[in-house]
Coordinates of C-alpha atoms in Angstrom, one line a residue:
M685 CA -0.4 23.2 3.6
L686 CA -3.5 22.5 5.6
E687 CA -3.1 19.1 7.1
D688 CA -6.5 18.5 8.7
I689 CA -9.7 20.0 9.8
K690 CA -8.1 21.9 12.6
D691 CA -5.8 23.7 10.1
G692 CA -8.9 24.3 8.0
A693 CA -10.6 25.9 10.9
A694 CA -7.6 28.1 11.5
A695 CA -7.6 29.1 7.9
A696 CA -11.3 30.0 8.1
I697 CA -10.7 32.3 11.0
R698 CA -7.9 34.0 9.1
L699 CA -10.2 34.5 6.0
A700 CA -12.8 36.0 8.3
G701 CA -10.2 38.6 9.3
G702 CA -9.6 39.5 5.7
T703 CA -6.5 37.6 4.9
P704 CA -6.3 36.9 1.2
L705 CA -6.8 33.3 0.0
Q706 CA -3.3 33.1 -1.5
N707 CA -1.8 33.8 2.0
T708 CA -4.1 31.4 3.8
L709 CA -3.8 28.1 1.9
D710 CA -2.0 26.5 -1.0
I711 CA -4.6 27.0 -3.8
A712 CA -3.0 24.3 -5.9
D713 CA -3.5 21.7 -3.2
P714 CA -6.9 20.0 -3.3
G715 CA -6.5 18.9 0.3
D716 CA -6.3 22.5 1.4
W717 CA -9.7 23.4 -0.2
L718 CA -11.3 20.3 1.3
A719 CA -9.9 21.1 4.8
L720 CA -11.1 24.7 4.5
D721 CA -14.6 23.5 3.6
E722 CA -14.8 21.3 6.6
G723 CA -12.9 23.6 8.9
A724 CA -15.2 26.6 8.2
R725 CA -18.3 24.6 9.3
E726 CA -16.5 23.3 12.4
V727 CA -15.8 26.9 13.5
A728 CA -19.4 28.1 12.6
W729 CA -20.9 25.3 14.7
N730 CA -18.6 25.1 17.7
R731 CA -17.0 28.6 17.9
P732 CA -19.4 31.0 16.1
Q733 CA -18.0 34.0 17.9
L734 CA -14.7 33.6 16.0
L735 CA -16.4 33.6 12.6
P736 CA -18.6 36.6 12.2
E737 CA -21.5 36.0 9.8
P738 CA -24.8 37.7 8.8
R739 CA -27.7 37.1 11.1
W740 CA -31.3 36.6 9.8
E741 CA -34.5 34.8 10.6
H742 CA -34.9 31.5 8.8
S743 CA -38.0 32.8 6.8
A744 CA -36.5 36.1 6.0
P745 CA -34.8 37.0 2.6
L746 CA -31.1 36.7 2.4
P747 CA -29.1 39.6 3.7
A748 CA -28.2 42.2 1.0
D749 CA -24.6 42.5 2.1
L750 CA -23.8 39.0 0.7
T751 CA -23.5 40.6 -2.7
Q752 CA -20.9 43.0 -1.3
L753 CA -18.5 40.3 0.2
G754 CA -14.9 40.2 -0.9
E755 CA -13.2 37.1 -2.1
S756 CA -12.1 35.9 1.4
R757 CA -15.5 36.3 3.0
L758 CA -17.3 34.9 -0.1
A759 CA -15.1 31.8 0.2
L760 CA -16.5 31.3 3.8
A761 CA -20.0 31.8 2.5
L762 CA -19.4 29.0 0.0
C763 CA -18.6 26.7 2.9
H764 CA -21.5 28.0 5.1
R765 CA -23.6 25.7 7.2
D766 CA -26.8 27.1 5.7
G767 CA -27.7 25.9 2.3
R768 CA -29.4 29.2 1.3
I769 CA -26.1 31.1 1.9
R770 CA -24.1 28.5 0.0
Q771 CA -26.6 28.7 -2.9
E772 CA -26.4 32.5 -3.1
A773 CA -22.6 32.4 -2.7
V774 CA -22.3 30.1 -5.7
R775 CA -24.2 32.7 -7.8
Q776 CA -21.9 35.5 -6.5
S777 CA -18.7 33.4 -7.0
V778 CA -18.7 34.1 -10.7
R779 CA -17.1 37.5 -9.8
Y780 CA -14.0 35.6 -8.4
P781 CA -12.5 32.9 -10.7
G782 CA -10.2 31.9 -7.9
L783 CA -13.2 30.5 -6.0
L784 CA -13.9 27.9 -8.7
A785 CA -12.3 25.2 -6.5
L786 CA -15.0 25.7 -3.9
V787 CA -17.7 25.6 -6.6
V788 CA -16.3 22.2 -7.6
I789 CA -16.9 21.0 -4.0
R790 CA -20.4 22.4 -4.0
C791 CA -21.1 20.3 -7.2
A792 CA -21.4 17.3 -4.7
D793 CA -23.3 19.3 -2.1
W794 CA -26.0 17.4 -0.2
V795 CA -28.5 20.3 -0.9
E796 CA -29.9 19.9 -4.5
P797 CA -30.4 23.6 -5.4
V798 CA -26.8 24.3 -4.3
R799 CA -25.6 21.3 -6.3
E800 CA -27.4 22.3 -9.4
H801 CA -26.3 25.9 -9.4
A802 CA -22.7 24.9 -8.8
R803 CA -22.8 22.4 -11.7
Q804 CA -24.3 25.0 -14.1
L805 CA -21.5 27.4 -13.1
L806 CA -18.8 24.7 -13.6
R807 CA -20.1 23.9 -17.0
E808 CA -19.8 27.5 -18.1
A809 CA -16.4 28.2 -16.4
L810 CA -14.5 25.0 -17.2
N811 CA -12.0 25.0 -20.1
V812 CA -8.9 22.9 -20.8
D813 CA -6.6 25.2 -18.8
S814 CA -8.8 25.5 -15.7
A815 CA -9.6 21.8 -15.9
L816 CA -5.9 20.9 -15.7
G817 CA -5.5 22.9 -12.6
L818 CA -8.7 21.6 -11.0
A819 CA -8.3 17.9 -12.0
P820 CA -6.8 16.7 -8.7
L821 CA -9.6 18.3 -6.7
I822 CA -12.4 17.2 -9.1
L823 CA -11.2 13.6 -8.9
R824 CA -11.0 13.8 -5.1
V825 CA -14.5 15.1 -4.9
G826 CA -15.5 12.5 -7.5
R827 CA -15.0 9.8 -4.9
R828 CA -17.9 11.2 -2.8
D829 CA -21.6 10.5 -3.2
R830 CA -23.0 12.8 -6.0
G831 CA -19.4 13.4 -7.2
A832 CA -19.7 11.8 -10.6
F833 CA -20.8 15.0 -12.4
G834 CA -17.5 16.7 -12.0
V835 CA -15.5 13.7 -13.2
E836 CA -17.7 13.4 -16.3
A837 CA -17.3 17.1 -17.1
L838 CA -13.6 16.8 -16.6
G839 CA -13.4 13.9 -19.0
Q840 CA -15.3 15.8 -21.7
I841 CA -13.1 18.9 -21.4
L842 CA -9.8 17.1 -21.1
G843 CA -10.8 14.8 -24.0
Q844 CA -9.9 17.9 -26.1
A845 CA -6.5 18.4 -24.5
S846 CA -3.2 17.8 -26.3
Q847 CA -0.4 15.4 -25.1
R848 CA 1.6 18.4 -24.0
Q849 CA -1.2 19.7 -21.8
L850 CA -2.0 16.3 -20.3
S851 CA 1.6 15.6 -19.5
A852 CA 1.3 17.8 -16.4
L853 CA -1.0 15.3 -14.9
F854 CA 1.2 12.3 -15.7
A855 CA 3.5 13.3 -12.9
D856 CA 0.9 14.2 -10.3
P857 CA 1.5 12.6 -6.9
D858 CA -2.1 11.4 -6.7
R859 CA -2.3 8.0 -8.5
I860 CA -6.0 8.6 -9.3
V861 CA -5.0 11.6 -11.3
R862 CA -2.4 9.7 -13.2
R863 CA -4.7 6.9 -14.0
F864 CA -7.3 9.3 -15.3
A865 CA -4.8 11.2 -17.4
Y866 CA -3.3 8.0 -19.0
R867 CA -6.8 6.7 -19.8
L868 CA -7.6 9.9 -21.6
A869 CA -4.3 9.8 -23.4
I870 CA -4.8 6.2 -24.5
E871 CA -8.4 6.7 -25.6
G872 CA -7.2 9.7 -27.6
R873 CA -4.1 7.9 -29.0
L874 CA -1.9 10.7 -27.8
L875 CA 1.1 8.6 -26.8
R876 CA 3.3 6.4 -28.9
P877 CA 3.8 2.8 -27.9
A878 CA 7.4 3.6 -26.8
E879 CA 6.1 6.4 -24.5
L880 CA 3.5 4.1 -23.0
A881 CA 6.2 1.5 -22.4
R882 CA 8.4 4.0 -20.5
A883 CA 5.4 5.1 -18.5
A884 CA 4.6 1.5 -17.5
A885 CA 8.3 1.0 -16.5
L886 CA 8.6 4.2 -14.4
D887 CA 5.2 4.7 -12.7
Q888 CA 4.9 3.2 -9.2
D889 CA 1.1 2.5 -9.5
T890 CA 0.2 -1.1 -10.6
V891 CA -3.0 0.2 -12.4
V892 CA -0.9 2.6 -14.5
Q893 CA 1.6 -0.1 -15.2
D894 CA -0.9 -2.5 -16.5
L895 CA -2.8 0.2 -18.3
C896 CA 0.2 1.5 -20.2
A897 CA 1.9 -1.8 -20.8
T898 CA -1.2 -3.3 -22.3
A899 CA -1.8 -0.2 -24.4
A900 CA 1.8 -0.2 -25.6
L901 CA 1.7 -3.8 -26.8
T902 CA -1.8 -3.4 -28.3
A903 CA -0.8 -0.4 -30.3
L904 CA 2.2 -2.2 -32.0
G905 CA 1.7 -2.8 -35.6
D906 CA 5.1 -3.9 -37.0
E907 CA 8.1 -5.8 -35.7
D908 CA 10.5 -2.9 -36.1
A909 CA 8.8 -1.0 -33.3
Y910 CA 9.2 -3.9 -30.8
E911 CA 12.8 -2.9 -29.8
H912 CA 11.7 0.5 -28.5
V913 CA 8.8 -1.0 -26.6
L914 CA 10.2 -4.2 -25.2
S915 CA 13.4 -2.7 -23.9
P916 CA 11.8 -0.5 -21.3
L917 CA 9.3 -3.2 -20.4
L918 CA 11.9 -5.9 -19.9
S919 CA 14.2 -3.6 -17.9
A920 CA 11.4 -2.3 -15.6
R921 CA 11.9 -2.6 -11.8
N922 CA 8.3 -3.7 -11.2
P923 CA 7.5 -7.4 -12.0
R924 CA 4.1 -6.8 -13.6
T925 CA 5.6 -4.7 -16.3
R926 CA 8.5 -7.1 -16.9
S927 CA 6.1 -10.0 -17.1
A928 CA 4.1 -8.1 -19.8
G929 CA 7.3 -7.6 -21.8
V930 CA 8.4 -11.3 -21.4
T931 CA 5.0 -12.5 -22.6
A932 CA 5.3 -10.2 -25.6
L933 CA 8.6 -11.8 -26.7
R934 CA 6.6 -14.7 -28.2
R935 CA 4.5 -12.3 -30.4
A936 CA 7.7 -10.5 -31.4
G937 CA 9.3 -13.7 -32.5
R938 CA 12.0 -13.5 -29.8
S939 CA 11.0 -16.5 -27.6
K940 CA 14.6 -17.5 -27.1
Q941 CA 15.2 -14.3 -25.2
A942 CA 12.7 -15.4 -22.6
E943 CA 15.3 -17.8 -21.2
L944 CA 17.1 -14.8 -19.7
F945 CA 14.1 -14.3 -17.4
L946 CA 13.7 -17.9 -16.2
G947 CA 15.9 -16.9 -13.2
D948 CA 14.1 -13.6 -12.5
R949 CA 13.6 -12.6 -8.9
S950 CA 9.8 -12.4 -9.4
A951 CA 7.7 -15.6 -9.5
L952 CA 5.3 -13.9 -11.9
V953 CA 8.1 -13.1 -14.4
R954 CA 9.5 -16.6 -14.1
A955 CA 6.1 -18.2 -14.8
C956 CA 5.7 -16.0 -17.9
A957 CA 9.2 -16.9 -19.1
R958 CA 8.5 -20.6 -18.7
Y959 CA 5.3 -20.3 -20.7
V960 CA 7.1 -18.6 -23.6
V961 CA 10.0 -21.1 -23.5
R962 CA 7.7 -24.0 -23.6
Q963 CA 5.7 -22.5 -26.5
H964 CA 9.0 -22.3 -28.3
G965 CA 9.7 -26.0 -27.6
G966 CA 12.2 -25.5 -24.8
D967 CA 12.4 -27.2 -21.4
P968 CA 12.6 -24.8 -18.5
A969 CA 13.3 -27.6 -16.0
A970 CA 16.4 -28.7 -17.9
W971 CA 17.6 -25.1 -17.9
Y972 CA 17.2 -24.8 -14.1
R973 CA 18.9 -28.2 -13.5
E974 CA 21.8 -27.2 -15.6
R975 CA 22.4 -24.1 -13.5
C976 CA 21.9 -25.8 -10.2
T977 CA 24.5 -28.5 -10.8
A978 CA 27.3 -26.2 -9.8
P979 CA 26.6 -25.6 -6.1
N980 CA 29.3 -23.0 -5.6
A981 CA 28.9 -21.0 -8.8
P982 CA 29.0 -17.3 -7.7
D983 CA 26.8 -16.2 -10.6
L984 CA 23.9 -18.6 -9.8
P985 CA 20.7 -16.4 -9.7
P986 CA 18.5 -17.1 -6.7
G987 CA 15.5 -17.2 -9.0
A988 CA 16.9 -20.2 -10.8
V989 CA 17.0 -22.1 -7.5
I990 CA 13.4 -21.5 -6.6
G991 CA 12.5 -21.9 -10.3
L992 CA 13.7 -25.5 -10.2
A993 CA 11.3 -26.2 -7.4
E994 CA 8.4 -24.5 -9.1
C995 CA 8.6 -26.7 -12.2
G996 CA 10.7 -29.7 -11.1
N997 CA 9.9 -32.8 -9.1
R998 CA 10.9 -34.3 -5.7
A999 CA 14.0 -35.9 -7.2
D1000 CA 15.4 -32.3 -7.8
A1001 CA 15.8 -31.9 -4.1
G1002 CA 19.2 -33.6 -4.5
L1003 CA 20.3 -30.5 -6.5
L1004 CA 19.0 -28.1 -3.9
Q1005 CA 20.5 -29.6 -0.8
P1006 CA 24.1 -28.7 -1.7
L1007 CA 23.0 -25.1 -2.2
L1008 CA 22.3 -24.7 1.5
G1009 CA 26.0 -23.9 1.9
H1010 CA 26.2 -21.5 -1.1
P1011 CA 28.2 -18.3 -0.4
V1012 CA 25.2 -16.1 -1.6
A1013 CA 22.5 -15.6 1.0
G1014 CA 19.7 -15.3 -1.6
V1015 CA 20.7 -18.7 -3.1
R1016 CA 20.7 -20.3 0.4
A1017 CA 17.3 -18.9 1.2
R1018 CA 15.7 -20.0 -2.1
A1019 CA 17.2 -23.5 -1.6
V1020 CA 15.4 -23.8 1.7
A1021 CA 12.2 -22.5 0.1
G1022 CA 12.6 -24.9 -2.8
L1023 CA 13.0 -27.9 -0.5
R1024 CA 9.9 -26.9 1.4
A1025 CA 8.0 -26.5 -1.9
L1026 CA 9.1 -30.0 -3.0
D1027 CA 8.1 -31.4 0.5
R1028 CA 11.7 -32.5 1.1
A1029 CA 12.7 -30.2 3.9
D1030 CA 14.6 -32.3 6.5
A1031 CA 14.3 -30.9 10.0
K1032 CA 17.5 -32.5 11.2
Q1033 CA 19.4 -31.0 8.2
L1034 CA 17.9 -27.5 8.5
W1035 CA 17.6 -26.6 12.2
P1036 CA 21.4 -26.3 12.7
L1037 CA 21.3 -23.6 10.0
L1038 CA 19.2 -21.3 12.2
D1039 CA 22.4 -19.5 13.1
D1040 CA 22.8 -18.3 9.5
S1041 CA 24.1 -14.7 9.2
A1042 CA 21.4 -13.7 6.7
A1043 CA 17.9 -12.8 8.0
E1044 CA 16.2 -14.0 4.8
V1045 CA 17.8 -17.5 5.2
V1046 CA 16.7 -17.8 8.9
R1047 CA 13.2 -16.6 7.9
E1048 CA 12.9 -19.4 5.3
I1049 CA 14.4 -22.0 7.7
A1050 CA 11.9 -21.1 10.4
T1051 CA 9.0 -21.4 8.0
A1052 CA 10.2 -24.8 6.8
L1053 CA 10.6 -26.0 10.4
L1054 CA 7.2 -24.9 11.8
P1055 CA 5.5 -28.3 11.1
S1056 CA 8.4 -30.0 13.1
A1057 CA 8.5 -27.4 15.9
K1058 CA 7.7 -30.0 18.6
E1059 CA 10.5 -32.2 17.5
L1060 CA 13.3 -29.6 17.7
P1061 CA 15.7 -29.4 20.7
A1062 CA 14.0 -26.9 23.1
D1063 CA 17.1 -25.9 25.1
W1064 CA 19.1 -25.3 21.9
L1065 CA 16.3 -22.9 20.6
L1066 CA 16.1 -21.2 24.0
E1067 CA 19.8 -20.4 23.8
R1068 CA 19.1 -18.6 20.6
T1069 CA 16.6 -16.2 22.2
S1070 CA 19.4 -14.7 24.2
S1071 CA 20.0 -10.9 23.7
E1072 CA 23.6 -11.8 22.6
R1073 CA 22.2 -13.4 19.4
P1074 CA 21.4 -11.4 16.3
R1075 CA 17.8 -10.2 16.1
H1076 CA 16.9 -12.4 13.2
V1077 CA 18.1 -15.5 15.0
R1078 CA 16.1 -14.5 18.1
V1079 CA 13.0 -14.0 16.0
G1080 CA 13.4 -17.3 14.2
A1081 CA 14.0 -19.3 17.4
F1082 CA 11.1 -17.7 19.2
R1083 CA 8.8 -18.3 16.2
L1084 CA 9.5 -22.0 16.5
L1085 CA 9.2 -22.0 20.3
D1086 CA 5.9 -20.1 20.2
A1087 CA 4.6 -22.7 17.7
R1088 CA 5.8 -25.5 20.0
G1089 CA 3.5 -24.3 22.9
G1090 CA 3.5 -25.5 26.4
I1091 CA 5.9 -24.5 29.2
V1092 CA 8.7 -24.0 26.7
A1093 CA 6.8 -21.4 24.8
L1094 CA 5.9 -19.5 28.1
R1095 CA 9.5 -19.7 29.2
A1096 CA 10.8 -18.2 26.0
A1097 CA 8.2 -15.5 25.9
V1098 CA 8.8 -14.4 29.5
G1099 CA 12.5 -14.3 28.8
L1100 CA 12.0 -12.0 25.9
L1101 CA 9.9 -9.5 27.8
G1102 CA 13.1 -7.5 28.4
D1103 CA 14.5 -7.9 24.8
P1104 CA 16.1 -4.7 23.4
D1105 CA 13.9 -5.0 20.3
I1106 CA 10.5 -3.4 20.8
K1107 CA 8.7 -5.5 18.2
L1108 CA 10.0 -8.7 19.7
R1109 CA 9.1 -7.6 23.2
T1110 CA 5.6 -6.8 22.1
W1111 CA 5.2 -10.2 20.3
A1112 CA 6.5 -11.9 23.5
G1113 CA 4.0 -10.1 25.6
Q1114 CA 1.1 -11.0 23.4
S1115 CA 2.3 -14.6 23.5
V1116 CA 2.3 -14.6 27.3
Q1117 CA -1.2 -13.1 27.3
H1118 CA -2.5 -15.8 24.9
W1119 CA -0.8 -18.7 26.7
H1120 CA -2.9 -21.4 28.2
P1121 CA -1.6 -24.6 29.9
S1122 CA -2.1 -27.9 28.2
P1123 CA -5.0 -29.7 30.0
D1124 CA -3.0 -32.9 30.4
Q1125 CA 0.1 -31.3 31.8
R1126 CA 0.9 -29.6 35.1
H1127 CA 4.2 -27.8 35.6
G1128 CA 4.0 -26.8 39.2
D1129 CA 5.8 -23.8 40.6
E1130 CA 7.7 -22.8 37.4
V1131 CA 4.4 -21.7 35.7
G1132 CA 3.5 -19.6 38.8
E1133 CA 6.9 -18.0 38.8
L1134 CA 6.8 -17.2 35.1
L1135 CA 3.3 -15.7 35.3
D1136 CA 4.4 -13.6 38.3
R1137 CA 7.3 -12.2 36.3
S1138 CA 4.7 -11.1 33.7
R1139 CA 2.0 -10.0 36.0
H1140 CA 2.1 -6.5 34.5
L1141 CA 0.5 -8.0 31.4
F1142 CA -2.6 -9.2 33.3
S1143 CA -5.3 -7.9 35.6
D1144 CA -5.4 -9.5 39.0
Y1145 CA -8.4 -11.6 38.0
V1146 CA -6.9 -12.9 34.8
L1147 CA -3.6 -13.7 36.5
R1148 CA -5.5 -15.8 39.2
R1149 CA -7.5 -17.5 36.5
R1150 CA -4.4 -18.4 34.5
K1151 CA -2.7 -19.8 37.6
W1152 CA -5.9 -21.8 38.4
E1153 CA -5.9 -23.3 34.9
A1154 CA -2.3 -24.4 35.4
G1155 CA -3.0 -25.9 38.8
V1156 CA -0.9 -23.3 40.7
G1157 CA -1.9 -21.7 43.9
G1158 CA -2.6 -17.9 43.7

């Protein structure tokens, strides 16, 4: 595989030496053709001695030997820096169907005669089989200026393709190709609703997910088909697809089933489930309260905890506070997030929990404590930046100290310049560089000592300036 323009230049040199195309690049990889196109021009401009080419005066007719070129040399002519050579090479390329990929690139050429000749040839040569193989390249070129022609031609040809033929594009690694193929299949009604639902559940691209899920639900005509469509949607890993399935439960007459998704891990899915339950006459808040009344229940879903905060009121904080000691880390983290959402996060209750063994819990606690950073015990937080503490505890403590500012923030940041974690070291260094003393405070020699310990982060001028701002002698 040609990874960049340098590899494309090396491929061009090999082609100039007569190496066959198949041995020079992966002809099924659109990136290889594009790299060759750019690499050939790079060699022609910067290292012309490595890429022999015909010589002629600008006003002279094209050299006759262009019609005698083999496939490898003609490929280079299609990438030539001179538009006249590219134009004639397009005409000659009809002798080698394997060069159609370069003709596709020339369809977006900046020289109009080259572009028009290439487009005419592509119209004549493109059929369903060749279009399937060239689709990834055509769609890549289609993102360029003047690239729309190839995409339109591709759509017209593949609009005649069968489901079996298009299926090769459904698994293409390029999401643009998959989007294009699924749109064609949906427009042509080539896929059944159940097949569209499976595609929505399995594909990693959000556009394909939405496209296929919407088409699957739109195409449904009778209730008996819902089982085969809703099952893959509701069990999908991605929340967008699950939410589409949950919303469709109401249309399917299965609103009661939406209660199962009130505690989903995704906020989007929970919101859709609450909508369906309410439309059915249910009370999502009551459902959440019922599950949060058992603070030690091992099967309590974390989504039910944050769900209570999403639709409850401040009085529900009394149900969330006991969950701060729940054995499941996800429940503890959502309890903290819920208290913050309800504006009932008590700093005195939360800061001792910064030693929690779960990173997600400490992350939520630090977020909840940020507005109260100046009120927290500085020495206690500084102890938690020691390298003996777990990384997530050090990160949480420093996040609060950094928000606190002042000499405490500088002290913590300088202490972390030798931390074993590179990300934390980098963050600490940036904090030191951005630190400025409070205008109404002077800390004497300690500031000077701390800045001297971090002098490698400053130029001499900036270090003197920072000391001067702090009222410390240079």
